[in-house]
Each structure stands twice: as C-alpha cells, then as structure tokens.
Amino acid sequence: MENAIHSLQQEIIDFEINTPEDLETFRLKYTVRKGLIAALFSQLKSVDPAEKPRIGQLLNELKQSADARLIEAEEKAAATASESSQGIDLTLPGRRYFTGSEHPVQKVLGEMKKIFSDMGFGIATGPELELDHYNFDMLNFPPDHPARDMQDTFFITNNGNAEPDILLRTHTSPVQVRVMLDQKPPIRVICPGKVYRNEAISSRSYCVFHQLEGLYIDKNVSFADLKATIYSFARQMFGTDVQLRFRPSFFPFTEPSAEVDVTCYLCGGKGCRVCKKSGWLEIMGCGMVHPNVMRNCGIDPETWSGYAFGMGVDRTVLLRYKIDDIRLLFENDLRMLKQFTT
Ligand code: DAH
C-alpha cells in the first residue's frame, strides 16, 4: 500500500500538463471519485489498524498534492486562454473612438440663436405636424389663398370642413401664433425649426428645410426697431461691411411687409453666379405683425405692436461651407458629415 502511494505520488509529480486535454486526463485519472487516489482510499479499510493513521495521513497528502496540481494547471490554462483570445499586443496603437460632430445646419442655427439670444430673444418651438388653423387661418391667410394649394403643402388629412386639417407646417410662423396664444406681451422670441414644402426637388430646393422665425411684441414697437434688429443680426452673421436692402413685399400676417437682401457675401456685391450677377442675396421676409393676427391671438393691437421676421437657414449653410447641393444636408452621408468634425 505504501509503495502504491509513493509510486502514484511520483506519477502525479511527473505528469506533464501542457494542453487542455492533458488537464482533463489528469483530472479523470487521479482526482475524480472513480480515480486512482479514490481507489487507494477504498483499500484503507483492509490496512492493519495500527498502520491506518499513518497510511491515512499519506493518502491525504497524496490527495492534496493532486488537487493542488490540478488547481495550478487550471489557473495556468485560464490565463493563457484569455491572453490568446484577446490577442494582447502592447505595441498596437490605441483604438480611436469616433466622436460625433454638429451638423452644419445646427452650427449655423447655433450662431443665429446666439446672436438673437444676446439681444434678449428667448427660444420657442412648435410641432412640425401642425393644424391648418395655425399654419394659415390664424395668420390671416384668406381661405382661398394660393399658398394653401396642394402643390405647396403636404396635407396629412384633408377632410374639407368636417374635421381640423393636419399638415406638415410650411413655415415656422405658426409658432408665433402658439406663442401669442400662450404668453402675454411683451414677447421676444425666435422659433427655429424644420418646415416642409411640396416643391420640385433639385440641388437648390428640397421638400424639407430650416427656418428661423422671430417675434417681438411690446408697446410702441416700430419698423425702425425691426430694421435695427435685422441690421445688428446681419452684421454679426455676415460681417460688418454687409449692406442691407429692404424691398416692399406682401405677407398676409404682416403689414407693412418687406423682404430683406444682403450684399452677396461671396462676391462682396460685385455680382457672381450665386447672386445671379445682382450683388444681392435675399435672406428673409419680415414686417409689422398684422392687427388681425394679434386679435386672433387675443392681443389688443391698439395697445401693443410688434414685428416678425422669418429667414431661411439652409442657404446660408450652403454658402458658408461651399456646398453645392441642398440634398447633402439631409441625406446624412457620413462621408459628408465627417468633414465637419472639428
Ligand atoms: N413665413 C414666411 C415664409 O415662409 C416668412 C416670413 C415672412 C415670416 C414675414 C415672418 C414674416 O415672420 O413677418 O415665407
């Protein structure tokens, strides 16, 4: 018995464990309940009682040393497995994380918002799915106004007069209405956002684009206040040399109304392809808020007056970044967006 223990002890010491298969063979051969060590334990009962404690002790030591080898080999195997599966190569350069970037439209909108918020304007937003009522009626559009035409407006529902019609807003002006219904004057807000029009898609026009609306209502607000605000904005946005031109125009929700041109900031007003040789670029529509619109929103036009303006954002983005197709602003092609990661 003693000899058997010693020779098994030696066998265990000499056993080479190099592969997972070796490890498994070792485990099955020596340490399991039907293994060689357990077999020796079962012979313990036939040992001379006087010898039993000593032999028992030897057997225990044998079992412990086999278990210890097994644990050591398992740990080693686990360590090499994780090393090889991760393929650690300390000389590899670190992994680069992709950082997102602000979309060019948001960059320009951000600049515009900053300029107006420095002048004390708050920001208001409204839904892109809008009621016909806010998009047109409340803004003093006559029922048969051509802007309601199916050609321009994406109607979501069109039930005649049975139920309120829902559409994709064609401009940000309905947010003015929502703000006036919601707040008491004095009011000073800008409303940035997406608008939708059913236009022929080309490099210059798309079915969705961005506008920034402005609304200012207080006592004794005049057209001079509007001009001063627009001048200040244009100088900060397009440069201090920029000149402005206010052309009389018509919008149902303003009276008087104007369209504003700035000297083309590509050619400095000399005339180029972008400004179609005129030297001017149109940037917005504006005017004094029509008394009917104020009344529709429960604001007394005898006490209060105000101006409003609405400008396109995308054109400035295209010119600023020399992008020649408006569709690129909406397709989210990473090859284009990655150029703005700075
Ligand atoms: N809503 C007009 C458009 O989309 C732009 C506009 C003109 C907005 C005059 C205004 C304004 O607030 O006063 O063409």
JSON list of C-alpha atoms in Angstrom, two decimals, residues 96-328:
[
{"chain": "A", "resi": 96, "resn": "ARG", "atom": "CA", "xyz": [-9.69, 55.62, -31.83]},
{"chain": "A", "resi": 97, "resn": "TYR", "atom": "CA", "xyz": [-13.16, 56.49, -30.71]},
{"chain": "A", "resi": 98, "resn": "PHE", "atom": "CA", "xyz": [-15.38, 58.20, -33.24]},
{"chain": "A", "resi": 99, "resn": "THR", "atom": "CA", "xyz": [-16.72, 61.42, -31.92]},
{"chain": "A", "resi": 100, "resn": "GLY", "atom": "CA", "xyz": [-19.90, 62.77, -33.42]},
{"chain": "A", "resi": 101, "resn": "SER", "atom": "CA", "xyz": [-20.00, 66.28, -34.74]},
{"chain": "A", "resi": 102, "resn": "GLU", "atom": "CA", "xyz": [-22.52, 69.04, -35.06]},
{"chain": "A", "resi": 103, "resn": "HIS", "atom": "CA", "xyz": [-24.40, 69.01, -38.33]},
{"chain": "A", "resi": 104, "resn": "PRO", "atom": "CA", "xyz": [-23.54, 72.09, -40.45]},
{"chain": "A", "resi": 105, "resn": "VAL", "atom": "CA", "xyz": [-27.16, 73.24, -40.27]},
{"chain": "A", "resi": 106, "resn": "GLN", "atom": "CA", "xyz": [-27.03, 73.10, -36.47]},
{"chain": "A", "resi": 107, "resn": "LYS", "atom": "CA", "xyz": [-23.75, 75.02, -36.48]},
{"chain": "A", "resi": 108, "resn": "VAL", "atom": "CA", "xyz": [-25.25, 77.89, -38.44]},
{"chain": "A", "resi": 109, "resn": "LEU", "atom": "CA", "xyz": [-28.52, 77.75, -36.47]},
{"chain": "A", "resi": 110, "resn": "GLY", "atom": "CA", "xyz": [-26.42, 77.84, -33.30]},
{"chain": "A", "resi": 111, "resn": "GLU", "atom": "CA", "xyz": [-24.72, 81.04, -34.43]},
{"chain": "A", "resi": 112, "resn": "MET", "atom": "CA", "xyz": [-28.06, 82.61, -35.31]},
{"chain": "A", "resi": 113, "resn": "LYS", "atom": "CA", "xyz": [-29.57, 81.63, -31.97]},
{"chain": "A", "resi": 114, "resn": "LYS", "atom": "CA", "xyz": [-26.59, 83.06, -30.11]},
{"chain": "A", "resi": 115, "resn": "ILE", "atom": "CA", "xyz": [-26.87, 86.42, -31.88]},
{"chain": "A", "resi": 116, "resn": "PHE", "atom": "CA", "xyz": [-30.56, 86.71, -31.07]},
{"chain": "A", "resi": 117, "resn": "SER", "atom": "CA", "xyz": [-30.27, 85.43, -27.54]},
{"chain": "A", "resi": 118, "resn": "ASP", "atom": "CA", "xyz": [-27.57, 88.07, -26.91]},
{"chain": "A", "resi": 119, "resn": "MET", "atom": "CA", "xyz": [-30.22, 90.59, -27.96]},
{"chain": "A", "resi": 120, "resn": "GLY", "atom": "CA", "xyz": [-32.64, 89.18, -25.38]},
{"chain": "A", "resi": 121, "resn": "PHE", "atom": "CA", "xyz": [-34.72, 86.81, -27.51]},
{"chain": "A", "resi": 122, "resn": "GLY", "atom": "CA", "xyz": [-35.92, 83.56, -25.94]},
{"chain": "A", "resi": 123, "resn": "ILE", "atom": "CA", "xyz": [-36.42, 80.37, -27.93]},
{"chain": "A", "resi": 124, "resn": "ALA", "atom": "CA", "xyz": [-39.80, 78.81, -28.69]},
{"chain": "A", "resi": 125, "resn": "THR", "atom": "CA", "xyz": [-40.56, 75.66, -30.63]},
{"chain": "A", "resi": 126, "resn": "GLY", "atom": "CA", "xyz": [-43.72, 74.18, -32.09]},
{"chain": "A", "resi": 127, "resn": "PRO", "atom": "CA", "xyz": [-44.84, 70.97, -33.78]},
{"chain": "A", "resi": 128, "resn": "GLU", "atom": "CA", "xyz": [-43.81, 70.08, -37.32]},
{"chain": "A", "resi": 129, "resn": "LEU", "atom": "CA", "xyz": [-47.17, 68.36, -37.76]},
{"chain": "A", "resi": 130, "resn": "GLU", "atom": "CA", "xyz": [-49.38, 71.40, -37.50]},
{"chain": "A", "resi": 131, "resn": "LEU", "atom": "CA", "xyz": [-53.03, 72.28, -37.76]},
{"chain": "A", "resi": 132, "resn": "ASP", "atom": "CA", "xyz": [-54.13, 74.07, -40.90]},
{"chain": "A", "resi": 133, "resn": "HIS", "atom": "CA", "xyz": [-55.72, 76.52, -38.50]},
{"chain": "A", "resi": 134, "resn": "TYR", "atom": "CA", "xyz": [-52.39, 77.68, -37.05]},
{"chain": "A", "resi": 135, "resn": "ASN", "atom": "CA", "xyz": [-50.40, 77.37, -40.26]},
{"chain": "A", "resi": 136, "resn": "PHE", "atom": "CA", "xyz": [-52.87, 79.50, -42.25]},
{"chain": "A", "resi": 137, "resn": "ASP", "atom": "CA", "xyz": [-56.16, 80.75, -40.70]},
{"chain": "A", "resi": 138, "resn": "MET", "atom": "CA", "xyz": [-54.71, 82.37, -37.60]},
{"chain": "A", "resi": 139, "resn": "LEU", "atom": "CA", "xyz": [-52.04, 84.02, -39.73]},
{"chain": "A", "resi": 140, "resn": "ASN", "atom": "CA", "xyz": [-54.70, 85.87, -41.70]},
{"chain": "A", "resi": 141, "resn": "PHE", "atom": "CA", "xyz": [-54.46, 83.76, -44.86]},
{"chain": "A", "resi": 142, "resn": "PRO", "atom": "CA", "xyz": [-57.75, 84.14, -46.75]},
{"chain": "A", "resi": 143, "resn": "PRO", "atom": "CA", "xyz": [-59.49, 80.76, -47.29]},
{"chain": "A", "resi": 144, "resn": "ASP", "atom": "CA", "xyz": [-58.61, 80.70, -50.99]},
{"chain": "A", "resi": 145, "resn": "HIS", "atom": "CA", "xyz": [-55.00, 81.86, -50.67]},
{"chain": "A", "resi": 146, "resn": "PRO", "atom": "CA", "xyz": [-52.76, 80.12, -53.26]},
{"chain": "A", "resi": 147, "resn": "ALA", "atom": "CA", "xyz": [-50.19, 79.14, -50.57]},
{"chain": "A", "resi": 148, "resn": "ARG", "atom": "CA", "xyz": [-52.70, 76.58, -49.30]},
{"chain": "A", "resi": 149, "resn": "ASP", "atom": "CA", "xyz": [-52.56, 74.91, -52.65]},
{"chain": "A", "resi": 150, "resn": "MET", "atom": "CA", "xyz": [-51.83, 71.19, -52.60]},
{"chain": "A", "resi": 151, "resn": "GLN", "atom": "CA", "xyz": [-48.73, 71.93, -54.64]},
{"chain": "A", "resi": 152, "resn": "ASP", "atom": "CA", "xyz": [-47.02, 73.64, -51.74]},
{"chain": "A", "resi": 153, "resn": "THR", "atom": "CA", "xyz": [-48.49, 71.96, -48.71]},
{"chain": "A", "resi": 154, "resn": "PHE", "atom": "CA", "xyz": [-48.13, 68.38, -47.60]},
{"chain": "A", "resi": 155, "resn": "PHE", "atom": "CA", "xyz": [-51.56, 67.69, -46.15]},
{"chain": "A", "resi": 156, "resn": "ILE", "atom": "CA", "xyz": [-51.77, 64.78, -43.73]},
{"chain": "A", "resi": 157, "resn": "THR", "atom": "CA", "xyz": [-55.56, 64.89, -43.52]},
{"chain": "A", "resi": 158, "resn": "ASN", "atom": "CA", "xyz": [-57.85, 66.84, -45.78]},
{"chain": "A", "resi": 159, "resn": "ASN", "atom": "CA", "xyz": [-61.44, 66.48, -44.70]},
{"chain": "A", "resi": 160, "resn": "GLY", "atom": "CA", "xyz": [-62.96, 69.61, -46.12]},
{"chain": "A", "resi": 161, "resn": "ASN", "atom": "CA", "xyz": [-64.57, 71.37, -43.19]},
{"chain": "A", "resi": 162, "resn": "ALA", "atom": "CA", "xyz": [-65.60, 68.23, -41.32]},
{"chain": "A", "resi": 163, "resn": "GLU", "atom": "CA", "xyz": [-62.54, 67.97, -39.05]},
{"chain": "A", "resi": 164, "resn": "PRO", "atom": "CA", "xyz": [-59.47, 70.11, -38.42]},
{"chain": "A", "resi": 165, "resn": "ASP", "atom": "CA", "xyz": [-56.91, 69.50, -41.14]},
{"chain": "A", "resi": 166, "resn": "ILE", "atom": "CA", "xyz": [-53.42, 68.43, -40.23]},
{"chain": "A", "resi": 167, "resn": "LEU", "atom": "CA", "xyz": [-50.42, 69.26, -42.39]},
{"chain": "A", "resi": 168, "resn": "LEU", "atom": "CA", "xyz": [-46.65, 69.47, -42.30]},
{"chain": "A", "resi": 169, "resn": "ARG", "atom": "CA", "xyz": [-46.04, 73.10, -41.44]},
{"chain": "A", "resi": 170, "resn": "THR", "atom": "CA", "xyz": [-44.94, 75.10, -44.45]},
{"chain": "A", "resi": 171, "resn": "HIS", "atom": "CA", "xyz": [-43.23, 77.77, -42.34]},
{"chain": "A", "resi": 172, "resn": "THR", "atom": "CA", "xyz": [-42.29, 78.49, -38.73]},
{"chain": "A", "resi": 173, "resn": "SER", "atom": "CA", "xyz": [-44.82, 81.33, -38.48]},
{"chain": "A", "resi": 174, "resn": "PRO", "atom": "CA", "xyz": [-47.47, 79.16, -36.75]},
{"chain": "A", "resi": 175, "resn": "VAL", "atom": "CA", "xyz": [-45.12, 79.06, -33.76]},
{"chain": "A", "resi": 176, "resn": "GLN", "atom": "CA", "xyz": [-45.68, 82.83, -33.49]},
{"chain": "A", "resi": 177, "resn": "VAL", "atom": "CA", "xyz": [-49.38, 82.14, -33.11]},
{"chain": "A", "resi": 178, "resn": "ARG", "atom": "CA", "xyz": [-48.81, 79.47, -30.49]},
{"chain": "A", "resi": 179, "resn": "VAL", "atom": "CA", "xyz": [-46.53, 81.80, -28.53]},
{"chain": "A", "resi": 180, "resn": "MET", "atom": "CA", "xyz": [-49.01, 84.69, -28.69]},
{"chain": "A", "resi": 181, "resn": "LEU", "atom": "CA", "xyz": [-51.83, 82.42, -27.50]},
{"chain": "A", "resi": 182, "resn": "ASP", "atom": "CA", "xyz": [-49.63, 81.18, -24.71]},
{"chain": "A", "resi": 183, "resn": "GLN", "atom": "CA", "xyz": [-47.86, 84.27, -23.42]},
{"chain": "A", "resi": 184, "resn": "LYS", "atom": "CA", "xyz": [-48.83, 87.79, -22.59]},
{"chain": "A", "resi": 185, "resn": "PRO", "atom": "CA", "xyz": [-46.83, 90.66, -24.15]},
{"chain": "A", "resi": 186, "resn": "PRO", "atom": "CA", "xyz": [-44.11, 91.82, -24.02]},
{"chain": "A", "resi": 187, "resn": "ILE", "atom": "CA", "xyz": [-42.91, 88.89, -26.12]},
{"chain": "A", "resi": 188, "resn": "ARG", "atom": "CA", "xyz": [-39.46, 88.45, -27.63]},
{"chain": "A", "resi": 189, "resn": "VAL", "atom": "CA", "xyz": [-38.76, 85.01, -29.13]},
{"chain": "A", "resi": 190, "resn": "ILE", "atom": "CA", "xyz": [-37.13, 83.23, -32.00]},
{"chain": "A", "resi": 191, "resn": "CYS", "atom": "CA", "xyz": [-38.53, 79.95, -33.31]},
{"chain": "A", "resi": 192, "resn": "PRO", "atom": "CA", "xyz": [-36.07, 77.74, -35.20]},
{"chain": "A", "resi": 193, "resn": "GLY", "atom": "CA", "xyz": [-37.14, 74.54, -36.91]},
{"chain": "A", "resi": 194, "resn": "LYS", "atom": "CA", "xyz": [-37.85, 72.39, -39.93]},
{"chain": "A", "resi": 195, "resn": "VAL", "atom": "CA", "xyz": [-40.52, 73.25, -42.47]},
{"chain": "A", "resi": 196, "resn": "TYR", "atom": "CA", "xyz": [-41.89, 71.25, -45.39]},
{"chain": "A", "resi": 197, "resn": "ARG", "atom": "CA", "xyz": [-42.97, 72.14, -48.89]},
{"chain": "A", "resi": 198, "resn": "ASN", "atom": "CA", "xyz": [-44.07, 70.03, -51.77]},
{"chain": "A", "resi": 199, "resn": "GLU", "atom": "CA", "xyz": [-41.66, 71.51, -54.27]},
{"chain": "A", "resi": 200, "resn": "ALA", "atom": "CA", "xyz": [-39.76, 70.00, -57.17]},
{"chain": "A", "resi": 201, "resn": "ILE", "atom": "CA", "xyz": [-36.58, 68.61, -55.67]},
{"chain": "A", "resi": 202, "resn": "SER", "atom": "CA", "xyz": [-33.32, 69.90, -57.10]},
{"chain": "A", "resi": 203, "resn": "SER", "atom": "CA", "xyz": [-29.85, 70.91, -55.96]},
{"chain": "A", "resi": 204, "resn": "ARG", "atom": "CA", "xyz": [-31.36, 74.23, -54.85]},
{"chain": "A", "resi": 205, "resn": "SER", "atom": "CA", "xyz": [-34.64, 73.22, -53.23]},
{"chain": "A", "resi": 206, "resn": "TYR", "atom": "CA", "xyz": [-35.73, 70.31, -51.12]},
{"chain": "A", "resi": 207, "resn": "CYS", "atom": "CA", "xyz": [-39.01, 69.15, -49.59]},
{"chain": "A", "resi": 208, "resn": "VAL", "atom": "CA", "xyz": [-37.74, 69.97, -46.10]},
{"chain": "A", "resi": 209, "resn": "PHE", "atom": "CA", "xyz": [-35.61, 72.89, -44.98]},
{"chain": "A", "resi": 210, "resn": "HIS", "atom": "CA", "xyz": [-35.00, 75.09, -41.95]},
{"chain": "A", "resi": 211, "resn": "GLN", "atom": "CA", "xyz": [-36.32, 78.47, -40.94]},
{"chain": "A", "resi": 212, "resn": "LEU", "atom": "CA", "xyz": [-35.75, 80.80, -38.05]},
{"chain": "A", "resi": 213, "resn": "GLU", "atom": "CA", "xyz": [-38.71, 82.91, -37.10]},
{"chain": "A", "resi": 214, "resn": "GLY", "atom": "CA", "xyz": [-38.60, 85.99, -34.89]},
{"chain": "A", "resi": 215, "resn": "LEU", "atom": "CA", "xyz": [-41.37, 87.76, -32.99]},
{"chain": "A", "resi": 216, "resn": "TYR", "atom": "CA", "xyz": [-41.26, 90.90, -30.91]},
{"chain": "A", "resi": 217, "resn": "ILE", "atom": "CA", "xyz": [-44.36, 92.40, -29.31]},
{"chain": "A", "resi": 218, "resn": "ASP", "atom": "CA", "xyz": [-44.29, 95.34, -26.94]},
{"chain": "A", "resi": 219, "resn": "LYS", "atom": "CA", "xyz": [-45.62, 98.87, -26.64]},
{"chain": "A", "resi": 220, "resn": "ASN", "atom": "CA", "xyz": [-44.60, 101.34, -29.36]},
{"chain": "A", "resi": 221, "resn": "VAL", "atom": "CA", "xyz": [-42.60, 98.87, -31.45]},
{"chain": "A", "resi": 222, "resn": "SER", "atom": "CA", "xyz": [-41.90, 100.40, -34.85]},
{"chain": "A", "resi": 223, "resn": "PHE", "atom": "CA", "xyz": [-40.47, 99.38, -38.20]},
{"chain": "A", "resi": 224, "resn": "ALA", "atom": "CA", "xyz": [-37.28, 101.21, -37.14]},
{"chain": "A", "resi": 225, "resn": "ASP", "atom": "CA", "xyz": [-36.86, 98.68, -34.31]},
{"chain": "A", "resi": 226, "resn": "LEU", "atom": "CA", "xyz": [-37.22, 95.87, -36.82]},
{"chain": "A", "resi": 227, "resn": "LYS", "atom": "CA", "xyz": [-34.60, 97.41, -39.11]},
{"chain": "A", "resi": 228, "resn": "ALA", "atom": "CA", "xyz": [-32.15, 97.99, -36.27]},
{"chain": "A", "resi": 229, "resn": "THR", "atom": "CA", "xyz": [-32.51, 94.39, -35.12]},
{"chain": "A", "resi": 230, "resn": "ILE", "atom": "CA", "xyz": [-32.03, 92.97, -38.60]},
{"chain": "A", "resi": 231, "resn": "TYR", "atom": "CA", "xyz": [-29.02, 95.24, -39.22]},
{"chain": "A", "resi": 232, "resn": "SER", "atom": "CA", "xyz": [-27.42, 94.14, -36.00]},
{"chain": "A", "resi": 233, "resn": "PHE", "atom": "CA", "xyz": [-28.06, 90.49, -36.80]},
{"chain": "A", "resi": 234, "resn": "ALA", "atom": "CA", "xyz": [-26.73, 90.76, -40.38]},
{"chain": "A", "resi": 235, "resn": "ARG", "atom": "CA", "xyz": [-23.51, 92.50, -39.32]},
{"chain": "A", "resi": 236, "resn": "GLN", "atom": "CA", "xyz": [-22.78, 89.80, -36.75]},
{"chain": "A", "resi": 237, "resn": "MET", "atom": "CA", "xyz": [-23.74, 86.99, -39.09]},
{"chain": "A", "resi": 238, "resn": "PHE", "atom": "CA", "xyz": [-22.33, 88.12, -42.43]},
{"chain": "A", "resi": 239, "resn": "GLY", "atom": "CA", "xyz": [-19.66, 90.68, -41.48]},
{"chain": "A", "resi": 240, "resn": "THR", "atom": "CA", "xyz": [-19.55, 94.36, -40.57]},
{"chain": "A", "resi": 241, "resn": "ASP", "atom": "CA", "xyz": [-19.30, 95.52, -44.20]},
{"chain": "A", "resi": 242, "resn": "VAL", "atom": "CA", "xyz": [-22.59, 93.95, -45.18]},
{"chain": "A", "resi": 243, "resn": "GLN", "atom": "CA", "xyz": [-25.25, 96.24, -46.62]},
{"chain": "A", "resi": 244, "resn": "LEU", "atom": "CA", "xyz": [-28.98, 95.65, -46.43]},
{"chain": "A", "resi": 245, "resn": "ARG", "atom": "CA", "xyz": [-31.86, 96.35, -48.76]},
{"chain": "A", "resi": 246, "resn": "PHE", "atom": "CA", "xyz": [-35.49, 96.30, -47.59]},
{"chain": "A", "resi": 247, "resn": "ARG", "atom": "CA", "xyz": [-37.86, 95.68, -50.51]},
{"chain": "A", "resi": 248, "resn": "PRO", "atom": "CA", "xyz": [-41.61, 96.19, -50.03]},
{"chain": "A", "resi": 249, "resn": "SER", "atom": "CA", "xyz": [-43.41, 92.84, -50.18]},
{"chain": "A", "resi": 250, "resn": "PHE", "atom": "CA", "xyz": [-46.57, 91.09, -49.11]},
{"chain": "A", "resi": 251, "resn": "PHE", "atom": "CA", "xyz": [-47.33, 88.53, -46.42]},
{"chain": "A", "resi": 252, "resn": "PRO", "atom": "CA", "xyz": [-50.86, 88.03, -45.09]},
{"chain": "A", "resi": 253, "resn": "PHE", "atom": "CA", "xyz": [-49.63, 88.16, -41.49]},
{"chain": "A", "resi": 254, "resn": "THR", "atom": "CA", "xyz": [-47.63, 91.40, -41.64]},
{"chain": "A", "resi": 255, "resn": "GLU", "atom": "CA", "xyz": [-48.45, 94.95, -42.67]},
{"chain": "A", "resi": 256, "resn": "PRO", "atom": "CA", "xyz": [-46.34, 96.59, -43.96]},
{"chain": "A", "resi": 257, "resn": "SER", "atom": "CA", "xyz": [-44.15, 93.72, -45.17]},
{"chain": "A", "resi": 258, "resn": "ALA", "atom": "CA", "xyz": [-40.67, 93.59, -46.63]},
{"chain": "A", "resi": 259, "resn": "GLU", "atom": "CA", "xyz": [-38.10, 91.21, -47.95]},
{"chain": "A", "resi": 260, "resn": "VAL", "atom": "CA", "xyz": [-34.53, 91.75, -46.89]},
{"chain": "A", "resi": 261, "resn": "ASP", "atom": "CA", "xyz": [-31.48, 91.32, -49.11]},
{"chain": "A", "resi": 262, "resn": "VAL", "atom": "CA", "xyz": [-27.84, 91.42, -48.01]},
{"chain": "A", "resi": 263, "resn": "THR", "atom": "CA", "xyz": [-24.93, 92.25, -50.27]},
{"chain": "A", "resi": 264, "resn": "CYS", "atom": "CA", "xyz": [-23.69, 88.94, -51.62]},
{"chain": "A", "resi": 265, "resn": "TYR", "atom": "CA", "xyz": [-21.02, 87.80, -49.20]},
{"chain": "A", "resi": 266, "resn": "LEU", "atom": "CA", "xyz": [-19.31, 85.70, -51.83]},
{"chain": "A", "resi": 267, "resn": "CYS", "atom": "CA", "xyz": [-18.56, 88.49, -54.29]},
{"chain": "A", "resi": 268, "resn": "GLY", "atom": "CA", "xyz": [-18.98, 91.42, -51.90]},
{"chain": "A", "resi": 269, "resn": "GLY", "atom": "CA", "xyz": [-21.79, 92.79, -54.06]},
{"chain": "A", "resi": 270, "resn": "LYS", "atom": "CA", "xyz": [-19.92, 92.86, -57.36]},
{"chain": "A", "resi": 271, "resn": "GLY", "atom": "CA", "xyz": [-22.11, 90.16, -58.90]},
{"chain": "A", "resi": 272, "resn": "CYS", "atom": "CA", "xyz": [-21.40, 86.44, -59.24]},
{"chain": "A", "resi": 273, "resn": "ARG", "atom": "CA", "xyz": [-23.03, 83.13, -60.16]},
{"chain": "A", "resi": 274, "resn": "VAL", "atom": "CA", "xyz": [-24.56, 82.66, -56.69]},
{"chain": "A", "resi": 275, "resn": "CYS", "atom": "CA", "xyz": [-26.28, 86.06, -56.57]},
{"chain": "A", "resi": 276, "resn": "LYS", "atom": "CA", "xyz": [-27.11, 85.74, -60.27]},
{"chain": "A", "resi": 277, "resn": "LYS", "atom": "CA", "xyz": [-24.99, 88.81, -61.03]},
{"chain": "A", "resi": 278, "resn": "SER", "atom": "CA", "xyz": [-27.27, 91.04, -58.93]},
{"chain": "A", "resi": 279, "resn": "GLY", "atom": "CA", "xyz": [-24.88, 91.50, -55.99]},
{"chain": "A", "resi": 280, "resn": "TRP", "atom": "CA", "xyz": [-27.75, 90.77, -53.54]},
{"chain": "A", "resi": 281, "resn": "LEU", "atom": "CA", "xyz": [-28.97, 87.71, -51.70]},
{"chain": "A", "resi": 282, "resn": "GLU", "atom": "CA", "xyz": [-32.42, 87.50, -50.16]},
{"chain": "A", "resi": 283, "resn": "ILE", "atom": "CA", "xyz": [-32.25, 86.39, -46.54]},
{"chain": "A", "resi": 284, "resn": "MET", "atom": "CA", "xyz": [-35.69, 86.87, -45.03]},
{"chain": "A", "resi": 285, "resn": "GLY", "atom": "CA", "xyz": [-39.24, 88.14, -45.05]},
{"chain": "A", "resi": 286, "resn": "CYS", "atom": "CA", "xyz": [-40.41, 90.47, -42.31]},
{"chain": "A", "resi": 287, "resn": "GLY", "atom": "CA", "xyz": [-42.91, 93.12, -41.31]},
{"chain": "A", "resi": 288, "resn": "MET", "atom": "CA", "xyz": [-45.11, 94.56, -38.60]},
{"chain": "A", "resi": 289, "resn": "VAL", "atom": "CA", "xyz": [-47.45, 91.94, -37.13]},
{"chain": "A", "resi": 290, "resn": "HIS", "atom": "CA", "xyz": [-50.88, 92.35, -38.74]},
{"chain": "A", "resi": 291, "resn": "PRO", "atom": "CA", "xyz": [-53.57, 93.63, -36.33]},
{"chain": "A", "resi": 292, "resn": "ASN", "atom": "CA", "xyz": [-55.80, 90.71, -37.39]},
{"chain": "A", "resi": 293, "resn": "VAL", "atom": "CA", "xyz": [-53.16, 88.20, -36.26]},
{"chain": "A", "resi": 294, "resn": "MET", "atom": "CA", "xyz": [-52.87, 89.95, -32.90]},
{"chain": "A", "resi": 295, "resn": "ARG", "atom": "CA", "xyz": [-56.64, 89.98, -32.47]},
{"chain": "A", "resi": 296, "resn": "ASN", "atom": "CA", "xyz": [-56.83, 86.28, -33.43]},
{"chain": "A", "resi": 297, "resn": "CYS", "atom": "CA", "xyz": [-54.45, 85.61, -30.56]},
{"chain": "A", "resi": 298, "resn": "GLY", "atom": "CA", "xyz": [-56.24, 87.82, -28.05]},
{"chain": "A", "resi": 299, "resn": "ILE", "atom": "CA", "xyz": [-53.71, 90.65, -28.08]},
{"chain": "A", "resi": 300, "resn": "ASP", "atom": "CA", "xyz": [-55.11, 94.18, -28.43]},
{"chain": "A", "resi": 301, "resn": "PRO", "atom": "CA", "xyz": [-53.45, 95.88, -31.42]},
{"chain": "A", "resi": 302, "resn": "GLU", "atom": "CA", "xyz": [-54.42, 99.29, -30.01]},
{"chain": "A", "resi": 303, "resn": "THR", "atom": "CA", "xyz": [-52.17, 98.71, -27.01]},
{"chain": "A", "resi": 304, "resn": "TRP", "atom": "CA", "xyz": [-49.47, 96.53, -28.46]},
{"chain": "A", "resi": 305, "resn": "SER", "atom": "CA", "xyz": [-47.47, 96.48, -31.66]},
{"chain": "A", "resi": 306, "resn": "GLY", "atom": "CA", "xyz": [-44.75, 94.21, -32.92]},
{"chain": "A", "resi": 307, "resn": "TYR", "atom": "CA", "xyz": [-42.61, 92.95, -35.71]},
{"chain": "A", "resi": 308, "resn": "ALA", "atom": "CA", "xyz": [-41.91, 89.48, -37.07]},
{"chain": "A", "resi": 309, "resn": "PHE", "atom": "CA", "xyz": [-39.40, 88.00, -39.44]},
{"chain": "A", "resi": 310, "resn": "GLY", "atom": "CA", "xyz": [-38.68, 84.60, -40.94]},
{"chain": "A", "resi": 311, "resn": "MET", "atom": "CA", "xyz": [-35.44, 83.59, -42.54]},
{"chain": "A", "resi": 312, "resn": "GLY", "atom": "CA", "xyz": [-34.17, 80.55, -44.35]},
{"chain": "A", "resi": 313, "resn": "VAL", "atom": "CA", "xyz": [-31.21, 78.84, -42.77]},
{"chain": "A", "resi": 314, "resn": "ASP", "atom": "CA", "xyz": [-30.07, 76.28, -45.34]},
{"chain": "A", "resi": 315, "resn": "ARG", "atom": "CA", "xyz": [-28.98, 78.75, -47.99]},
{"chain": "A", "resi": 316, "resn": "THR", "atom": "CA", "xyz": [-26.57, 80.38, -45.57]},
{"chain": "A", "resi": 317, "resn": "VAL", "atom": "CA", "xyz": [-25.24, 76.91, -44.70]},
{"chain": "A", "resi": 318, "resn": "LEU", "atom": "CA", "xyz": [-24.64, 76.09, -48.37]},
{"chain": "A", "resi": 319, "resn": "LEU", "atom": "CA", "xyz": [-22.83, 79.35, -48.99]},
{"chain": "A", "resi": 320, "resn": "ARG", "atom": "CA", "xyz": [-20.85, 79.26, -45.76]},
{"chain": "A", "resi": 321, "resn": "TYR", "atom": "CA", "xyz": [-19.47, 75.77, -46.39]},
{"chain": "A", "resi": 322, "resn": "LYS", "atom": "CA", "xyz": [-19.43, 75.95, -50.19]},
{"chain": "A", "resi": 323, "resn": "ILE", "atom": "CA", "xyz": [-21.83, 73.01, -50.51]},
{"chain": "A", "resi": 324, "resn": "ASP", "atom": "CA", "xyz": [-23.44, 72.98, -53.94]},
{"chain": "A", "resi": 325, "resn": "ASP", "atom": "CA", "xyz": [-26.40, 70.68, -53.35]},
{"chain": "A", "resi": 326, "resn": "ILE", "atom": "CA", "xyz": [-29.00, 71.20, -50.60]},
{"chain": "A", "resi": 327, "resn": "ARG", "atom": "CA", "xyz": [-29.84, 67.48, -50.60]},
{"chain": "A", "resi": 328, "resn": "LEU", "atom": "CA", "xyz": [-26.46, 66.77, -49.00]}
]
